[in-house]
Short mmCIF file of C-alpha atoms in Angstrom, two decimals:
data_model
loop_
_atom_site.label_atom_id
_atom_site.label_comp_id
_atom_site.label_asym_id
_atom_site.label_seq_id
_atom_site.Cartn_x
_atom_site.Cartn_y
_atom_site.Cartn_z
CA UNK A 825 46.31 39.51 2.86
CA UNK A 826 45.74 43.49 3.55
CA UNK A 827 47.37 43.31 5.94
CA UNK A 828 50.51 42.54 4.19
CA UNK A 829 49.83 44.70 1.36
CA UNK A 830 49.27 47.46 4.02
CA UNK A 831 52.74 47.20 5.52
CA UNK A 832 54.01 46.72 2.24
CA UNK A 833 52.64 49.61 0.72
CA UNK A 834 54.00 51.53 3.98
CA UNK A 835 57.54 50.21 3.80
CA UNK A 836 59.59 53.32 3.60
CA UNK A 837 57.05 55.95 3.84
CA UNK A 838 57.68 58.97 6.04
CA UNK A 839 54.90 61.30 7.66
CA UNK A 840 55.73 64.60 9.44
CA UNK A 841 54.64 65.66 12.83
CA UNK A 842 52.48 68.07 11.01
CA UNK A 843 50.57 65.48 8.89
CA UNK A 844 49.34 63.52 12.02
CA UNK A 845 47.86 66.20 13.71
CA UNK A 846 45.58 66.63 10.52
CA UNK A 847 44.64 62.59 10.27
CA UNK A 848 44.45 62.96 14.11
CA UNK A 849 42.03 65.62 14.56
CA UNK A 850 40.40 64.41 11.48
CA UNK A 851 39.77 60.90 13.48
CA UNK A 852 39.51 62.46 16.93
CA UNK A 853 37.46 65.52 16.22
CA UNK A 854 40.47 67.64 17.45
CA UNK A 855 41.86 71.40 16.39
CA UNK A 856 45.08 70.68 15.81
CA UNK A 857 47.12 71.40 19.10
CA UNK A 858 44.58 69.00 20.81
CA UNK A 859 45.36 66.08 18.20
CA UNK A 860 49.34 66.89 18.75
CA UNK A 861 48.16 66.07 22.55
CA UNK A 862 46.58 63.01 21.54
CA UNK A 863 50.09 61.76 19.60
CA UNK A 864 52.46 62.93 22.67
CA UNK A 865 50.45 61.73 25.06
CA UNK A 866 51.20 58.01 23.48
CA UNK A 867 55.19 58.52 23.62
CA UNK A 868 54.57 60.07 27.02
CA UNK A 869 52.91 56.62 28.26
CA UNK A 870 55.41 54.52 26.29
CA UNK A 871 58.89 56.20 25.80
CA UNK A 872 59.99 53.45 23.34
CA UNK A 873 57.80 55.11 20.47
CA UNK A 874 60.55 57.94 20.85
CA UNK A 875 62.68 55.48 19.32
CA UNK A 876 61.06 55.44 16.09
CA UNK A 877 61.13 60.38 15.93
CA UNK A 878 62.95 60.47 12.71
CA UNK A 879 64.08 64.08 10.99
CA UNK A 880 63.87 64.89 7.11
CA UNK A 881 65.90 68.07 5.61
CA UNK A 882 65.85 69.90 3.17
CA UNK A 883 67.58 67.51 0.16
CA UNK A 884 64.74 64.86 1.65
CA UNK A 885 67.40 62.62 3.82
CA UNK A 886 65.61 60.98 6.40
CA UNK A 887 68.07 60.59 10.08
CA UNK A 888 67.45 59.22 13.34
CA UNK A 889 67.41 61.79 16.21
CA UNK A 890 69.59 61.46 19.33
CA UNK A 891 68.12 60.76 22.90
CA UNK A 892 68.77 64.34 23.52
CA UNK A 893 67.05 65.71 20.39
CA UNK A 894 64.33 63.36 21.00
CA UNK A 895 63.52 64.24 24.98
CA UNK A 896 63.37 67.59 23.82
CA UNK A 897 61.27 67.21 20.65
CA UNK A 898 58.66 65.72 23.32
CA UNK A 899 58.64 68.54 25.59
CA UNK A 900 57.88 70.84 22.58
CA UNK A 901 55.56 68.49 21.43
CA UNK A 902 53.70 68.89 25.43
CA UNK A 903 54.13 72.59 25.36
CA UNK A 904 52.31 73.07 21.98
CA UNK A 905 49.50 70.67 22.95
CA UNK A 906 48.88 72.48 26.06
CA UNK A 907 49.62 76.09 24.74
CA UNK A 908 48.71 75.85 21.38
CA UNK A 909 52.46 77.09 20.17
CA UNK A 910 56.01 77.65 20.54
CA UNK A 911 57.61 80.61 22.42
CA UNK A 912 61.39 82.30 21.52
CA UNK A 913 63.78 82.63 24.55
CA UNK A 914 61.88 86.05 25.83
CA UNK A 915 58.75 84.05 26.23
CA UNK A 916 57.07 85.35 23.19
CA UNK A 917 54.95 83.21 20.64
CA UNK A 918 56.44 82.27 17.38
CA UNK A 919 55.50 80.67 14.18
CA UNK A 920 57.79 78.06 14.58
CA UNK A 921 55.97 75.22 15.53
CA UNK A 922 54.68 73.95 12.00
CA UNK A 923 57.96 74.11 9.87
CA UNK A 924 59.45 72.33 12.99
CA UNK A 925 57.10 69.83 13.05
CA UNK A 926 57.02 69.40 8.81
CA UNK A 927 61.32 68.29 9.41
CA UNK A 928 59.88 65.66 12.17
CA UNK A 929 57.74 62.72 12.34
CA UNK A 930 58.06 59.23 12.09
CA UNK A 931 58.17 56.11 9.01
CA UNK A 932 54.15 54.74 9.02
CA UNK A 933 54.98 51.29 9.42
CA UNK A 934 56.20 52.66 13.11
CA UNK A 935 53.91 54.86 13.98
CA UNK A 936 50.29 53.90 12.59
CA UNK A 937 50.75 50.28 14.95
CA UNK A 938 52.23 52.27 17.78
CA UNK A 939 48.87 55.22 17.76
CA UNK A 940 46.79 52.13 17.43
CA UNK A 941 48.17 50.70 20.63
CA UNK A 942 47.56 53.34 22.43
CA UNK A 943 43.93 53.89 21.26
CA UNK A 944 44.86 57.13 19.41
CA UNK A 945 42.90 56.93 15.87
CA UNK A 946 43.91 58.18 12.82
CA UNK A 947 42.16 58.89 9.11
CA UNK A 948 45.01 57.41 6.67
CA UNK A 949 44.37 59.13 3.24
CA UNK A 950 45.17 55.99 1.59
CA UNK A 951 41.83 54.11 2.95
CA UNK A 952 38.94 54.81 1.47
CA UNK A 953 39.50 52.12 -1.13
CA UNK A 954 40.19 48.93 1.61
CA UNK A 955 36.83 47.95 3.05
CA UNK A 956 33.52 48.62 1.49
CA UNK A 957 32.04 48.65 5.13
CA UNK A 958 28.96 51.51 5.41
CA UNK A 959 27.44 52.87 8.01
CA UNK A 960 23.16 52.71 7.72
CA UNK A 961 23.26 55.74 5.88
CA UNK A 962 25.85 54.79 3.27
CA UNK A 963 28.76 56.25 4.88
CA UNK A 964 31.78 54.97 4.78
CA UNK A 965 33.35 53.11 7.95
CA UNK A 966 36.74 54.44 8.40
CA UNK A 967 39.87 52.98 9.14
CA UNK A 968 40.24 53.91 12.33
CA UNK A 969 37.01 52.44 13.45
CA UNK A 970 37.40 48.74 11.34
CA UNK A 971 41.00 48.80 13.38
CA UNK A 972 38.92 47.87 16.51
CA UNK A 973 37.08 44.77 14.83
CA UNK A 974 37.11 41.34 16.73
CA UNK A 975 39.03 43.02 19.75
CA UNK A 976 37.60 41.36 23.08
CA UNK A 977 37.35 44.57 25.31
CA UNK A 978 37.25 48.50 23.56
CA UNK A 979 37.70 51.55 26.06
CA UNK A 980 34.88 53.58 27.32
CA UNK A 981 36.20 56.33 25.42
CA UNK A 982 36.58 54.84 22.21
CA UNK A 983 33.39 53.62 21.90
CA UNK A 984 31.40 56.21 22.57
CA UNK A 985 33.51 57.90 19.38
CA UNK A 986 32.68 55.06 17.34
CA UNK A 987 28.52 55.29 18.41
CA UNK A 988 29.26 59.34 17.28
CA UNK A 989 31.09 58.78 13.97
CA UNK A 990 27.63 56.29 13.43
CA UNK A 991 24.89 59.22 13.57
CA UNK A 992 24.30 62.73 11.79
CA UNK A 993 26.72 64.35 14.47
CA UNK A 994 29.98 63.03 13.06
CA UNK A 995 31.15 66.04 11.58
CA UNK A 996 30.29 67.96 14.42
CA UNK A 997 33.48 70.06 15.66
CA UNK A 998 34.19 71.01 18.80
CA UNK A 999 32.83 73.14 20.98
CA UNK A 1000 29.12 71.61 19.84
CA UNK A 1001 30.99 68.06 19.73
CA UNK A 1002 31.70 67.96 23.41
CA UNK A 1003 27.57 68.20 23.87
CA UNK A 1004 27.70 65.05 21.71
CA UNK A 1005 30.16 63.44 23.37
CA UNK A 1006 29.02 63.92 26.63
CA UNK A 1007 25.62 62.77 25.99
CA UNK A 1008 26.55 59.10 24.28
CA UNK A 1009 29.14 59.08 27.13
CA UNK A 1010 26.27 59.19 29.54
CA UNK A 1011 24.24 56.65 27.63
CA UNK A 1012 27.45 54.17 27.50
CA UNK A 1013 27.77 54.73 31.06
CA UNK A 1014 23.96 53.84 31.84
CA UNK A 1015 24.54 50.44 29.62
CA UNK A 1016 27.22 49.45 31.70
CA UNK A 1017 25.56 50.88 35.39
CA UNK A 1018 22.29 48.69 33.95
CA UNK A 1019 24.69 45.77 33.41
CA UNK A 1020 23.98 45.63 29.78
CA UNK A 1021 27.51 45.97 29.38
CA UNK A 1022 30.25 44.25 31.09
CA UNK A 1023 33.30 46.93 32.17
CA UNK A 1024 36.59 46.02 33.67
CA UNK A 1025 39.49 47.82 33.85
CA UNK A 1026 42.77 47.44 32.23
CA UNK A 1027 45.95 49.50 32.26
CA UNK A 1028 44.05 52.17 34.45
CA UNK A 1029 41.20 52.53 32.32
CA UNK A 1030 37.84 51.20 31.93
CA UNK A 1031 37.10 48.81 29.35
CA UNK A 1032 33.88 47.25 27.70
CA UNK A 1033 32.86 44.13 26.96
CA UNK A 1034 32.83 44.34 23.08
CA UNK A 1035 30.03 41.69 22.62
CA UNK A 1036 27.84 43.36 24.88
CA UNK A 1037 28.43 46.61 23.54
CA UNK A 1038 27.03 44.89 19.86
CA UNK A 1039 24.57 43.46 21.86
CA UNK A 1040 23.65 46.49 23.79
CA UNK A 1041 23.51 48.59 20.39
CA UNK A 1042 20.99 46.60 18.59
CA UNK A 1043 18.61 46.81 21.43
CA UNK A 1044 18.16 50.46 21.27
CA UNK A 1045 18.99 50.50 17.66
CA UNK A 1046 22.32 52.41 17.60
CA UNK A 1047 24.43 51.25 14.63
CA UNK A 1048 27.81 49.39 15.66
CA UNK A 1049 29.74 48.75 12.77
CA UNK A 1050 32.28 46.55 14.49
CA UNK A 1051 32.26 42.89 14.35
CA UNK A 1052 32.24 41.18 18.29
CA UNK A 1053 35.12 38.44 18.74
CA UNK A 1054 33.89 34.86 19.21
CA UNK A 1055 32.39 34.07 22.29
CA UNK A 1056 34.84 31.01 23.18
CA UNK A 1057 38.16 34.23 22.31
CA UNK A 1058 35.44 36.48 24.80
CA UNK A 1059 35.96 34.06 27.76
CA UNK A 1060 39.53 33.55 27.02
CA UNK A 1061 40.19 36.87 27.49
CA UNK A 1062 37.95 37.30 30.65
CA UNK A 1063 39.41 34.58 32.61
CA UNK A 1064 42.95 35.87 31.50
CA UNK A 1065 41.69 39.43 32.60
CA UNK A 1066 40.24 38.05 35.84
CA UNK A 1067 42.88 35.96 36.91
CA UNK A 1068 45.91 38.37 36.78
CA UNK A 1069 44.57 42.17 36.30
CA UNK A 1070 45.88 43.73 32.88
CA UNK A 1071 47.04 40.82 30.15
CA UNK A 1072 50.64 40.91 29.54
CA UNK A 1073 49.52 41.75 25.96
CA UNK A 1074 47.08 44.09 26.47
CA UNK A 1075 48.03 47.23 24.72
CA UNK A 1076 48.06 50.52 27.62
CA UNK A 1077 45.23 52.75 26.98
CA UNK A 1078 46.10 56.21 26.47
CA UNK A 1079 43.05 58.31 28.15
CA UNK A 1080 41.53 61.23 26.10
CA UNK A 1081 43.63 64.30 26.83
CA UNK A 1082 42.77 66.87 29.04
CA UNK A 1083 41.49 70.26 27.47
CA UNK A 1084 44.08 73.08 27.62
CA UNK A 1085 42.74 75.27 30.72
CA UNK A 1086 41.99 71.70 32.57
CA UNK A 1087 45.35 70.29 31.78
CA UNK A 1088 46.78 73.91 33.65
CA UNK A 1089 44.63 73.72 36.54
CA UNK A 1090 45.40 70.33 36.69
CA UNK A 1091 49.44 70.91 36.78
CA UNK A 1092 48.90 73.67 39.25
CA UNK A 1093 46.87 71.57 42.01
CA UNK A 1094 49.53 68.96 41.12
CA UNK A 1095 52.49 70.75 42.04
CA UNK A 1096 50.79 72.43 45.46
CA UNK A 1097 50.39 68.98 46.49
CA UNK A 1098 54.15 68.10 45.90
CA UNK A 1099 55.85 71.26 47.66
CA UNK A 1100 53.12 70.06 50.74
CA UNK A 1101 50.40 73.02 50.58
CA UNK A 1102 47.16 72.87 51.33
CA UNK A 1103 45.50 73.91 48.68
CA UNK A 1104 42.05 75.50 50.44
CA UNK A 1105 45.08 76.91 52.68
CA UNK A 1106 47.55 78.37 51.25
CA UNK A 1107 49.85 80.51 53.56
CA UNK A 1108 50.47 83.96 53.25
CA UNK A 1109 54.31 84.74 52.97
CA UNK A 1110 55.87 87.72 55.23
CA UNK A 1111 56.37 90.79 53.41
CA UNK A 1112 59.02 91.44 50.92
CA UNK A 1113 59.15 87.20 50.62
CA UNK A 1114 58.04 85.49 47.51
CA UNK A 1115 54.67 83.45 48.64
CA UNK A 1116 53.25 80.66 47.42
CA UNK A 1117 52.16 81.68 43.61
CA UNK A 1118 55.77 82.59 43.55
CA UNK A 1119 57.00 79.57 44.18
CA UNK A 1120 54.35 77.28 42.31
CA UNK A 1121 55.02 79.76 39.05
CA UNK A 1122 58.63 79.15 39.52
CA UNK A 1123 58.41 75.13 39.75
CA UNK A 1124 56.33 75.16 36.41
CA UNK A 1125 58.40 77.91 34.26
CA UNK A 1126 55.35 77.97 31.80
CA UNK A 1127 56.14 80.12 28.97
CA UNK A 1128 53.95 82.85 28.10
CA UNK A 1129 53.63 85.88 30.19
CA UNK A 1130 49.53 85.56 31.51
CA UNK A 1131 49.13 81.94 31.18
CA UNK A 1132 49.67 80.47 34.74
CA UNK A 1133 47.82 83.83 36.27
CA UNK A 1134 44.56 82.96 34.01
CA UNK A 1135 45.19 79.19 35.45
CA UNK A 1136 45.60 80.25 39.09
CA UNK A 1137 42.44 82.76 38.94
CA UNK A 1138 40.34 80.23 37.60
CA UNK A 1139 41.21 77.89 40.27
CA UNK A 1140 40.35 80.58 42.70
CA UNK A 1141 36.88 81.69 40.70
CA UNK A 1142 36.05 77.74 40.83
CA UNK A 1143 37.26 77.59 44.63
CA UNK A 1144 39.97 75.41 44.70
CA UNK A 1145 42.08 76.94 46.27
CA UNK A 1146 41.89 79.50 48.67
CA UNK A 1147 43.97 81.80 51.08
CA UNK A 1148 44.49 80.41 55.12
CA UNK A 1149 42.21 82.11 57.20
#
């Protein structure tokens, strides 16, 4: 019956770009050019959620966007997730990136389903009211979380969020929430290494045994605020898992995105690889030729004047990669 009155209640209703990134990052724990990485990279996994991008002007008219328009609202949408803004013709950071994204976004009843499908949460204002769940002390159990009840298997990555959002470091921000993470990440990872919890993987990514993760939680007295799925569903969905890899219904996991400087690094390595260098051996080029920088710089066309120099250096700093000898 909520259900229904949910998607009634979102019949119609439009949310900007802009808005997201707030009940993103609210959800996530992300500034808000992280949580825009969060939302591309769902699109970026799925290209029918493009489908949905939807513009609003200024008298309030709400248009679909051509397949053009669209393709290159998602690169914008990649560059400010991994820069952090937009940049004018010259290269030089603008402003522009909110009051573009405040014309953009998507009707709810499209996009909250898709973000859940790709294990991106979000903290819907209208929700406080819909579930009297609490945490142990008292909170209230957001939306995001109670999304996740009764599913058979929950990714690595989500629930270690969902043990976080359950203790006094909730409201931790980042760079002090990355500690956090890291540690119940470690402790998940024990559970499952200890066998406590049952992992598989699905789409590319590992996934937990929700039952044993309930199970596993009120052992050591974590609070879990989920409710497990049957155990006859449980084996359902095993033997389904087991027998042909990823279920043909199984949503695809969208993996936490990559900090900004890792995400460079990352694109850098990625690219020496694909023009065939060895990145521990990279060749010097004769004089007066452009060498290999040159020619990885060139490939990636990042805007911004210093950012793929800080990228390279720290790649040489960290030793990966390195000059032939």
């Amino acid at each position: 019956m909520r259900d229904a009155e949910n998607r009634s209640k979102d019949s119609g209703q439009f949310i900007s770009l802009w808005e997201l990134f707030g009940q993103i990052g609210q959800a996530e724990t992300a500034i808000v050019y992280e949580a825009a990485g969060y939302l591309v990279s769902a699109p970026e996994a799925d290209l029918t959620g493009i489908n949905d991008i939807r513009s609003r002007d200024a008298s309030g008219v709400i248009l679909p966007l051509d397949m053009g328009a669209r393709l290159q609202l998602l690169s914008q949408l990649r560059l400010f997730a991994d820069q952090g803004t937009l940049f004018d013709a010259d290269g030089t950071p603008n402003d522009d990136a909110q009051p573009l994204f405040e014309r953009i976004g998507f009707y709810v009843e499209d996009i909250y389903p898709f973000l859940l499908r790709h294990d991106v949460a979000v903290v819907r204002p209208d929700e406080m009211d819909s579930d009297s769940r609490r945490f142990p002390d008292g909170r209230h159990v957001p939306g995001w979380i109670r999304a996740y009840d009764g599913k058979a298997w929950i990714s690595h990555y989500r629930a270690t969020t969902i043990l976080i959002a359950g203790t006094s470091d909730a409201g931790v921000q980042s760079p002090a929430y990355d500690d956090v993470f890291w540690k119940w990440k470690a402790a998940v990872t024990d559970g499952v290494e200890r066998t406590e919890i049952a992992a598989t993987t699905i789409s590319g990514k590992q996934m937990l045994l929700h039952t044993d993760i309930r199970s596993w939680c009120a052992r050591h007295g974590y609070a879990w605020p989920l409710e497990a799925p049957a155990a006859e569903l449980v084996a359902v969905a095993a033997d389904e898992t087991s027998a042909g890899g990823a279920r043909a219904s199984e949503p695809g996991i969208t993996p936490r995105p990559l900090q900004q400087q890792a995400f460079q690094e990352q694109e850098i390595l990625r690219v020496l690889a694909e023009l065939g260098h060895d990145p521990l051996s990279l060749r010097k080029s004769p004089a007066g030729q452009p060498g290999v920088k040159a020619e990885v710089r060139k490939t990636l066309n990042w805007q911004g004047s210093t950012t793929f120099d800080k990228a390279w250096e720290r790649l040489r700093r960290n030793k990966e990669i390195a000059d032939a000898r």
